Amino acid sequence: MTQSQSAYFLSDAQPPTRRHTVAVIVDNEPGVLARIAGMFSGRGYNIESLTVSETEHEKHVSRITIVTTGTEKVIEQIKTQLDRLVPVHRVVDLTVQGEALERELCLVKVRGKGDTRVEALRLAGAFGAHTLDATLNSFVFELTGTTEEVERFIRLMGAVGLVEVSRTGIAAMSRGAEGMLEAALPDGAQGR
Amino acid sequence: MSREMTGAEMVVQTLIDQGVTTLFGYPGGAVLPIYDALFQQDSVKHVLVRHEQGAVHAAEGYARSSGKVGVVLVTSGPGATNAVTGLTDALMDSIPLVCFTGQVPTHLIGSDAFQEADTVGITRHCTKHNYLVKSIEDLPRILHEAFYVAQNGRPGPVVIDIPKDIQFKSGKYEKPRDNQHKTYRPQIKGDLSKIKAAVEMIAQAKRPVFYTGGGVINAGPHAAQLLRELVRATGYPITSTLMGLGAYPAHDQQWLGMLGMHGTYEANLAMHGCDLMVNIGARFDDRITGRIDAFSPGSKKIHIDIDPSSINKNVKVDIGIVGDCAHVLEDMVRLWKDVAGQVDKPAIKAWWLQIEGWRARKSLAYKNSSDVIKPQYALERLEALTKDRKRFITTEVGQHQMWAAQYLHFDEPNRWMTSGGLGTMGYGLPAAVGVQLAHPKDLVVCVAGEASVLMNMQEMSTAAQYRLPIKIFILNNEYMGMVRQWQELLHGGRYSESYSAALPDFVKLAEAYHAKGIRCDDPAKLDAAIMEMIDYPGPVIFDCLVAKEENCFPMIPSGKAHNEMILPDFEGDTGEIIDAKGKQLV
Ligand SMILES: Cc1cc2nc3c(=O)[nH]c(=O)nc-3n(C[C@H](O)[C@H](O)[C@H](O)COP(=O)(O)OP(=O)(O)OC[C@H]3O[C@@H](n4cnc5c(N)ncnc54)[C@H](O)[C@@H]3O)c2cc1C
Ligand SMILES: Cc1ncc(C[n+]2csc(CCOP(=O)(O)OP(=O)(O)O)c2C)c(N)n1
Ligand SMILES: [Mg+2]
């Protein structure tokens, strides 16, 4: 039992949490991102990564990819809470669909001379990163990969003069021929 | 067919086309064009409130008692921020509202202009949806969409923020077309295979209970009718939440009374001991469940709700059916005929026997007095003297609200208006204004506490202006009684700031508002005083001086399960009821 002075029944039980990637197709109307981010903060859910971009310009449709962690119950709530927002077309839990493809892009700036500089370039090559900019004492690399790869790369760059990192967050998609808007509706989802 | 008109005219034309006859509002700089358009027509009646919070609660009362959408019009900045409590209240209780807010002209947005507030930002969390209108071309679509969103699916408040320049601009207005919304399409029909499984489960239950809520009221009188058919066909017991009162007639034998924190013994024990719980349009609120881990431990649960996010939110259920109550109930009533034969009659009889045993505890009994008016007695008399009329009740928030739920009986839906989810003191008086406007010929009584009623007392002025004969029945215990009760139970009787000091003279206050004031402190004179209130053709404030330290029982104390209720005949030290562990939970 918790020590909090709450007006409600509280419990200390902590069921296991899992990481889920959820894709949301929305009408790109003003404030839609605030609405979604606000739903997460207002209800106390986590956002680990959020990416958003208009994917169909003529229809003003955007795709938002959210990585979140929570108990099974919380993940279910997140999906139904997203789905009831008025501008939301469709919510798909890519983690439940299994083995979704997930990639993110990072830009990394390193500064150094002599051996560190050589080592930075060698590591970047080993990871298959592109060199976007070079000066006599710096590089900017671009790497696209899974979150784990990106994190490993950034950690290594720390040893060779890391100055700055910029990451996109995760873009994700299910495998196979089926598109997200065609896929069979998951149990309980609203027919749209 | 489209017509050319200004944005302000479009707002008024939309009201006409959506069948709105009454709106509640308060003018200001940023909505003057709309007020000008209202001035030049007489299809829509504008009701001038005295505070924007009052406008929203009045619209809620109007909506809940009539089944229509409540409409509000307020100015930018302070007008909009004053409306926020009402909007939140409507969101929590699923009341369909459309609220128009004025906004500073488009080119000034973001410049901290005079009476500018980020209305869509502020109201994003307390509306079902909201819009900032950025061009006159978008306005007609948004206007009609707002009415669609407010009423369809789980109802709720919708805000349309309209900059002043858009109100002046001309554009093409189109009448609403009832095509589907692009993205928002709530599921109305339930999944038939799940409904079949549910009906089978209901037929095989040995200790079933129906637990119904505000969703049945939201679904309209037809849903209440179908609920009655199903419940009667099964012969099973039924209880309802505070928000669901009236969907099933309170005078029926199968009715167990309200459940939850201040519900009856029989309702709560039936919920605790059942083997099947059928939740129809209720949301497993914490005032119902008490400790979640001890909530109805031995039952299977069916949940019917139009909002998928309500299902499995607080309590995991065995069958969740997403759909509108009325549609699902219609299927259930039809399918019941095929399975009715499976009912285990001896088991149901034994279950009823057990329930009758609980009922015999008479958990709503109280010790009456001939010296002082007991609040329960006052409500029993109000019930007795008004029950044969077409009567609408609103309440404020506190002990009086719970007593009203316990001692007044509702046989019809839409007759009971209370702030359940947000528990907003100040709701009842303006709500009564709205109800009376929707039902000009009927008796509208606001059961109030002396503290709550002061929060929107200014709306008496609205009642006076529109000659609304609302009856404000104050159970005056000179305490914020609900707070005092918790302090007695939890904080050693240290009544910190819960005494209603320096109260106004309510009789004189009534007179100041051109209303009638009545005071009564004698149980023997109470009936005559109540009759005087009912018979008076105008607004009345009734100052009913009641026992000051009466507690509202039964009560499930915090941290306890349904089978650990405190009953009114409890004798002992109330300070000892809740143990140290429970006190932390409160
Ligand atoms: C001081 C105080 C004490 C209280 N004590 C109690 C108490 O003892 N007992 C009690 O019951 N309450 C009590 N309440 C009220 C409580 O806080 C909740 O407001 C109430 O229990 C919720 O009622 P509900 O479950 O019926 O849900 P509502 O808030 O009415 O929600 C309705 C549900 O139905 C769904 N729905 C809406 N429309 C439809 C439709 N057309 N078809 C299907 N589903 C639909 C919604 O999605 C929602 O899940 C108290 C409040 C206060 C202020
Ligand atoms: C706006 C608001 N502020 C505070 C509260 C907390 N609160 C709940 S009941 C209550 C006391 C109500 O007193 P009164 O209106 O006299 O009713 P009583 O309980 O005495 O019947 C208070 C302060 C609330 N519900 N709403
Ligand atoms: Mg009081």
XYZ file of N, CA, C and O in Angstrom, chain B residues 110-231:
488
model
N -1.931 35.633 -31.042
C -0.533 35.418 -30.679
C 0.180 36.680 -30.252
O 1.346 36.632 -29.863
N -0.532 37.815 -30.289
C 0.139 39.078 -29.960
C -0.203 39.559 -28.560
O 0.059 40.696 -28.213
N -0.828 38.685 -27.737
C -1.318 39.093 -26.421
C -2.259 40.284 -26.557
O -2.182 41.267 -25.809
N -3.139 40.194 -27.515
C -4.097 41.264 -27.766
C -5.088 41.372 -26.599
O -5.178 40.479 -25.764
N -5.839 42.453 -26.585
C -6.834 42.668 -25.536
C -7.818 41.496 -25.500
O -8.379 41.126 -26.526
N -8.013 40.913 -24.347
C -8.907 39.774 -24.139
C -8.589 38.593 -25.041
O -9.471 37.858 -25.466
N -7.298 38.421 -25.305
C -6.911 37.212 -26.026
C -6.576 36.113 -25.025
O -5.908 36.361 -24.021
N -7.058 34.913 -25.277
C -6.610 33.728 -24.537
C -6.508 32.605 -25.560
O -7.232 32.601 -26.554
N -5.610 31.680 -25.302
C -5.459 30.538 -26.212
C -6.598 29.558 -25.912
O -6.421 28.555 -25.240
N -7.771 29.892 -26.427
C -8.968 29.128 -26.060
C -8.894 27.673 -26.520
O -9.235 26.768 -25.762
N -8.433 27.424 -27.735
C -8.355 26.009 -28.144
C -7.303 25.269 -27.332
O -7.474 24.083 -27.025
N -6.224 25.969 -26.964
C -5.213 25.329 -26.118
C -5.774 25.015 -24.743
O -5.619 23.909 -24.230
N -6.455 25.995 -24.155
C -6.993 25.814 -22.808
C -8.097 24.756 -22.791
O -8.192 23.974 -21.849
N -8.917 24.731 -23.810
C -10.068 23.815 -23.766
C -9.811 22.470 -24.454
O -10.704 21.635 -24.497
N -8.616 22.263 -24.940
C -8.340 20.995 -25.621
C -8.580 19.814 -24.692
O -9.092 18.781 -25.077
N -8.230 20.001 -23.428
C -8.330 18.890 -22.486
C -9.696 18.794 -21.823
O -9.939 17.869 -21.066
N -10.540 19.759 -22.050
C -11.842 19.687 -21.376
C -12.983 19.718 -22.387
O -14.110 20.047 -22.048
N -12.670 19.359 -23.637
C -13.727 19.219 -24.636
C -13.532 17.876 -25.327
O -12.450 17.289 -25.292
N -14.600 17.428 -25.970
C -14.463 16.228 -26.790
C -13.651 16.577 -28.044
O -12.844 15.798 -28.512
N -13.903 17.778 -28.564
C -13.132 18.273 -29.695
C -13.270 19.789 -29.726
O -14.234 20.326 -29.182
N -12.314 20.472 -30.350
C -12.471 21.916 -30.492
C -11.856 22.403 -31.798
O -11.080 21.690 -32.431
N -12.284 23.586 -32.205
C -11.858 24.134 -33.497
C -11.506 25.603 -33.346
O -12.206 26.347 -32.655
N -10.444 26.022 -34.013
C -10.201 27.441 -34.215
C -10.474 27.682 -35.702
O -9.851 27.050 -36.563
N -11.409 28.561 -36.006
C -11.782 28.775 -37.398
C -10.793 29.747 -38.035
O -10.647 30.875 -37.567
N -10.098 29.283 -39.073
C -9.054 30.126 -39.659
C -9.487 30.790 -40.948
O -8.827 31.719 -41.408
N -10.542 30.296 -41.583
C -11.027 30.988 -42.773
C -12.532 30.813 -42.897
O -13.095 29.831 -42.406
N -13.157 31.758 -43.544
C -14.617 31.756 -43.684
C -15.074 30.532 -44.488
O -16.156 29.998 -44.258
N -14.187 30.037 -45.385
C -14.553 28.851 -46.187
C -14.739 27.615 -45.306
O -15.524 26.730 -45.633
N -13.976 27.549 -44.196
C -14.069 26.374 -43.311
C -15.281 26.442 -42.391
O -15.684 25.427 -41.811
N -15.823 27.650 -42.198
C -16.804 27.827 -41.118
C -18.050 26.946 -41.237
O -18.390 26.259 -40.273
N -18.726 26.910 -42.403
C -19.952 26.102 -42.448
C -19.700 24.633 -42.119
O -20.446 24.025 -41.362
N -18.624 24.086 -42.646
C -18.316 22.674 -42.372
C -18.094 22.463 -40.873
O -18.655 21.550 -40.262
N -17.292 23.350 -40.278
C -16.979 23.201 -38.853
C -18.241 23.329 -38.003
O -18.456 22.571 -37.054
N -19.095 24.264 -38.359
C -20.324 24.473 -37.568
C -21.157 23.196 -37.522
O -21.591 22.752 -36.463
N -21.356 22.579 -38.686
C -22.199 21.373 -38.707
C -21.480 20.171 -38.114
O -22.088 19.347 -37.436
N -20.169 20.121 -38.358
C -19.385 19.026 -37.799
C -19.457 19.050 -36.271
O -19.565 18.003 -35.618
N -19.398 20.248 -35.709
C -19.423 20.373 -34.240
C -20.699 19.762 -33.668
O -20.661 19.056 -32.657
N -21.828 20.018 -34.317
C -23.088 19.442 -33.827
C -23.079 17.915 -33.970
O -23.592 17.198 -33.122
N -22.460 17.438 -35.045
C -22.362 15.994 -35.244
C -21.512 15.354 -34.140
O -21.907 14.376 -33.503
N -20.338 15.939 -33.914
C -19.406 15.354 -32.945
C -19.982 15.414 -31.529
O -19.854 14.469 -30.750
N -20.653 16.525 -31.193
C -21.199 16.663 -29.831
C -22.202 15.555 -29.513
O -22.247 15.044 -28.400
N -23.006 15.164 -30.525
C -24.107 14.234 -30.244
C -23.796 12.789 -30.534
O -24.456 11.906 -30.004
N -22.862 12.526 -31.433
C -22.658 11.140 -31.853
C -21.569 10.461 -31.052
O -20.656 11.103 -30.558
N -21.657 9.135 -30.962
C -20.715 8.408 -30.132
C -20.964 8.780 -28.693
O -22.103 9.023 -28.286
N -19.910 8.833 -27.881
C -20.085 9.284 -26.506
C -20.242 10.793 -26.540
O -19.327 11.499 -26.970
N -21.368 11.320 -26.100
C -21.592 12.757 -26.242
C -20.596 13.570 -25.419
O -20.020 13.052 -24.454
N -20.426 14.831 -25.794
C -19.504 15.683 -25.047
C -19.531 17.100 -25.574
O -20.185 17.395 -26.574
N -18.809 17.996 -24.895
C -18.784 19.397 -25.304
C -17.802 19.658 -26.446
O -16.727 19.073 -26.480
N -18.197 20.536 -27.356
C -17.340 20.926 -28.482
C -17.250 22.448 -28.492
O -18.271 23.132 -28.355
N -16.049 22.974 -28.624
C -15.852 24.423 -28.671
C -15.504 24.849 -30.094
O -14.709 24.192 -30.773
N -16.130 25.953 -30.551
C -15.733 26.559 -31.823
C -15.282 27.983 -31.523
O -16.074 28.818 -31.083
N -14.013 28.226 -31.745
C -13.423 29.528 -31.452
C -13.400 30.327 -32.760
O -12.745 29.913 -33.732
N -14.137 31.453 -32.786
C -14.291 32.180 -34.053
C -13.723 33.596 -33.950
O -14.299 34.453 -33.268
N -12.612 33.848 -34.630
C -12.036 35.199 -34.602
C -13.027 36.232 -35.156
O -13.848 35.925 -36.024
N -12.908 37.429 -34.641
C -13.908 38.451 -34.957
C -13.946 38.799 -36.449
O -15.016 39.023 -37.016
N -12.782 38.793 -37.108
C -12.778 39.133 -38.540
C -13.538 38.084 -39.352
O -14.182 38.411 -40.351
N -13.485 36.842 -38.909
C -14.219 35.775 -39.621
C -15.727 35.984 -39.463
O -16.515 35.682 -40.358
N -16.120 36.537 -38.326
C -17.552 36.794 -38.117
C -18.073 37.864 -39.087
O -19.243 37.851 -39.463
N -17.181 38.770 -39.464
C -17.579 39.837 -40.390
C -17.497 39.422 -41.859
O -18.203 39.956 -42.706
N -16.592 38.476 -42.157
C -16.354 38.092 -43.556
C -17.567 37.419 -44.168
O -18.349 36.776 -43.485
N -17.693 37.537 -45.505
C -18.790 36.860 -46.207
C -18.293 35.588 -46.872
O -17.145 35.517 -47.306
N -19.159 34.628 -46.950
C -18.817 33.375 -47.618
C -20.076 32.622 -47.968
O -21.193 33.111 -47.761
N -19.885 31.434 -48.542
C -21.032 30.622 -48.944
C -21.421 29.685 -47.810
O -20.613 28.889 -47.352
N -22.684 29.759 -47.421
C -23.175 28.871 -46.367
C -23.936 27.718 -46.997
O -24.715 27.911 -47.927
N -23.698 26.526 -46.512
C -24.469 25.371 -46.965
C -25.171 24.709 -45.800
O -24.647 24.668 -44.699
N -26.346 24.205 -46.083
C -27.107 23.494 -45.051
C -26.393 22.192 -44.697
O -25.638 21.665 -45.499
N -26.648 21.678 -43.499
C -25.981 20.422 -43.123
C -26.438 19.281 -44.020
O -27.605 19.194 -44.374
N -25.485 18.432 -44.394
C -25.848 17.205 -45.106
C -25.519 16.072 -44.156
O -24.518 16.116 -43.449
N -26.377 15.048 -44.140
C -26.055 14.034 -43.137
C -25.180 12.916 -43.696
O -25.472 11.754 -43.555
N -24.117 13.331 -44.359
C -23.124 12.325 -44.724
C -22.223 12.061 -43.522
O -22.189 12.831 -42.582
N -21.490 10.968 -43.603
C -20.677 10.586 -42.460
C -19.479 11.489 -42.296
O -19.002 12.082 -43.250
N -19.010 11.569 -41.062
C -17.807 12.327 -40.780
C -16.608 11.593 -41.381
O -16.591 10.380 -41.460
N -15.629 12.378 -41.802
C -14.473 11.804 -42.487
C -13.730 10.785 -41.613
O -13.355 9.713 -42.063
N -13.494 11.167 -40.365
C -12.714 10.262 -39.513
C -13.496 9.744 -38.316
O -13.212 8.670 -37.822
N -14.458 10.512 -37.817
C -15.117 10.114 -36.566
C -16.382 9.329 -36.855
O -17.409 9.888 -37.190
N -16.286 8.010 -36.717
C -17.441 7.157 -36.989
C -17.619 6.140 -35.883
O -17.173 5.006 -35.986
N -18.239 6.551 -34.802
C -18.397 5.621 -33.677
C -19.222 4.401 -34.058
O -20.105 4.477 -34.915
N -18.896 3.306 -33.421
C -19.617 2.064 -33.680
C -20.947 2.092 -32.932
O -20.987 2.289 -31.721
N -22.028 1.895 -33.650
C -23.366 1.989 -33.065
C -23.932 0.594 -32.803
O -24.444 0.301 -31.727
N -23.837 -0.257 -33.823
C -24.333 -1.632 -33.658
C -23.287 -2.467 -32.940
O -22.104 -2.372 -33.237
N -23.725 -3.281 -32.007
C -22.786 -4.158 -31.313
C -22.492 -5.401 -32.139
O -23.262 -5.772 -33.020
N -21.375 -6.040 -31.840
C -20.987 -7.285 -32.504
C -21.964 -8.394 -32.099
O -22.060 -8.761 -30.929
N -22.670 -8.922 -33.096
C -23.767 -9.849 -32.798
C -23.302 -11.131 -32.109
O -23.988 -11.657 -31.230
N -22.113 -11.614 -32.483
C -21.666 -12.864 -31.864
C -21.376 -12.635 -30.373
O -21.651 -13.492 -29.542
N -20.857 -11.461 -30.060
C -20.612 -11.147 -28.644
C -21.928 -10.971 -27.893
O -22.060 -11.358 -26.732
N -22.896 -10.347 -28.570
C -24.200 -10.142 -27.915
C -24.846 -11.498 -27.631
O -25.401 -11.721 -26.556
N -24.705 -12.412 -28.591
C -25.251 -13.767 -28.387
C -24.591 -14.432 -27.189
O -25.266 -15.005 -26.328
N -23.261 -14.365 -27.153
C -22.536 -14.981 -26.036
C -22.975 -14.358 -24.715
O -23.134 -15.046 -23.699
N -23.190 -13.028 -24.732
C -23.597 -12.327 -23.518
C -24.967 -12.807 -23.062
O -25.185 -13.081 -21.872
N -25.876 -12.913 -23.991
C -27.240 -13.314 -23.639
C -27.251 -14.734 -23.058
O -27.943 -15.018 -22.087
N -26.430 -15.612 -23.634
C -26.313 -16.979 -23.087
C -25.783 -16.932 -21.657
O -26.280 -17.612 -20.769
N -24.766 -16.127 -21.468
C -24.171 -16.003 -20.145
C -25.214 -15.484 -19.144
O -25.276 -15.946 -18.004
N -26.027 -14.545 -19.600
C -27.061 -13.978 -18.719
C -28.075 -15.071 -18.357
O -28.505 -15.180 -17.208
N -28.420 -15.887 -19.330
C -29.429 -16.922 -19.082
C -28.911 -17.976 -18.112
O -29.686 -18.601 -17.393
N -27.604 -18.189 -18.105
C -27.060 -19.257 -17.265
C -26.621 -18.799 -15.879
O -26.230 -19.612 -15.040
N -26.706 -17.487 -15.634
C -26.217 -16.961 -14.361
C -27.069 -17.463 -13.205
O -28.261 -17.705 -13.348
N -26.425 -17.583 -12.054
C -27.167 -17.993 -10.864
C -27.371 -16.824 -9.905
O -28.330 -16.774 -9.154
N -26.445 -15.879 -9.937
C -26.565 -14.707 -9.053
C -26.258 -13.449 -9.882
O -25.265 -12.766 -9.658
N -27.130 -13.111 -10.829
C -26.834 -12.000 -11.739
C -27.259 -10.640 -11.167
O -28.117 -10.574 -10.288
N -26.662 -9.591 -11.679
C -27.153 -8.233 -11.373
C -26.893 -7.330 -12.584
O -25.844 -7.426 -13.231
N -27.870 -6.488 -12.895
C -27.687 -5.450 -13.905
C -27.161 -4.200 -13.210
O -27.702 -3.775 -12.186
N -26.113 -3.640 -13.770
C -25.487 -2.417 -13.221
C -25.514 -1.408 -14.373
O -24.807 -1.568 -15.345
N -26.413 -0.424 -14.278
C -26.621 0.453 -15.429
C -26.243 1.885 -15.083
O -26.227 2.275 -13.921
N -25.941 2.664 -16.119
C -25.424 4.009 -15.859
C -25.935 5.066 -16.803
O -26.931 4.883 -17.515
N -25.218 6.169 -16.811
C -25.600 7.330 -17.597
C -25.699 7.052 -19.088
O -26.405 7.761 -19.804
N -24.998 6.032 -19.561
C -25.043 5.699 -20.981
C -26.451 5.374 -21.455
O -26.803 5.656 -22.602
N -27.258 4.799 -20.565
C -28.634 4.476 -20.954
C -29.428 5.781 -21.140
O -30.237 5.909 -22.056
N -29.157 6.758 -20.301
C -29.822 8.062 -20.449
C -29.340 8.723 -21.743
O -30.140 9.234 -22.531
N -28.024 8.679 -21.967
C -27.465 9.241 -23.196
C -28.096 8.631 -24.441
O -28.268 9.301 -25.454
N -28.408 7.338 -24.373
C -28.922 6.645 -25.559
C -30.384 6.982 -25.840
O -30.929 6.548 -26.847
N -31.026 7.732 -24.950
C -32.385 8.207 -25.219
C -33.453 7.354 -24.557
O -33.189 6.233 -24.121
N -34.687 7.898 -24.499
C -35.777 7.219 -23.790
C -36.056 5.816 -24.324
O -36.497 4.938 -23.585
N -35.774 5.607 -25.610
C -36.006 4.294 -26.190
C -35.125 3.238 -25.518
O -35.553 2.107 -25.280
N -33.898 3.630 -25.191
C -32.980 2.704 -24.528
C -33.520 2.344 -23.143
O -33.455 1.189 -22.718
N -34.052 3.344 -22.438
C -34.612 3.086 -21.104
C -35.780 2.109 -21.226
O -35.954 1.205 -20.400
N -36.571 2.285 -22.281
C -37.705 1.388 -22.517
C -37.220 -0.045 -22.734
O -37.743 -0.995 -22.147
N -36.186 -0.193 -23.564
C -35.650 -1.529 -23.847
C -35.015 -2.146 -22.605
O -35.127 -3.351 -22.366
N -34.378 -1.301 -21.806
C -33.780 -1.799 -20.561
C -34.865 -2.401 -19.670
O -34.709 -3.476 -19.103
N -35.985 -1.675 -19.577
C -37.095 -2.181 -18.763
C -37.564 -3.537 -19.287
O -37.807 -4.464 -18.518
N -37.686 -3.629 -20.612
C -38.150 -4.891 -21.199
C -37.203 -6.028 -20.857
O -37.635 -7.105 -20.445
N -35.917 -5.788 -21.034
C -34.949 -6.860 -20.792
C -34.941 -7.268 -19.318
O -34.985 -8.447 -18.982
N -34.886 -6.255 -18.445
C -34.793 -6.551 -17.011
C -36.049 -7.284 -16.538
O -35.974 -8.253 -15.788
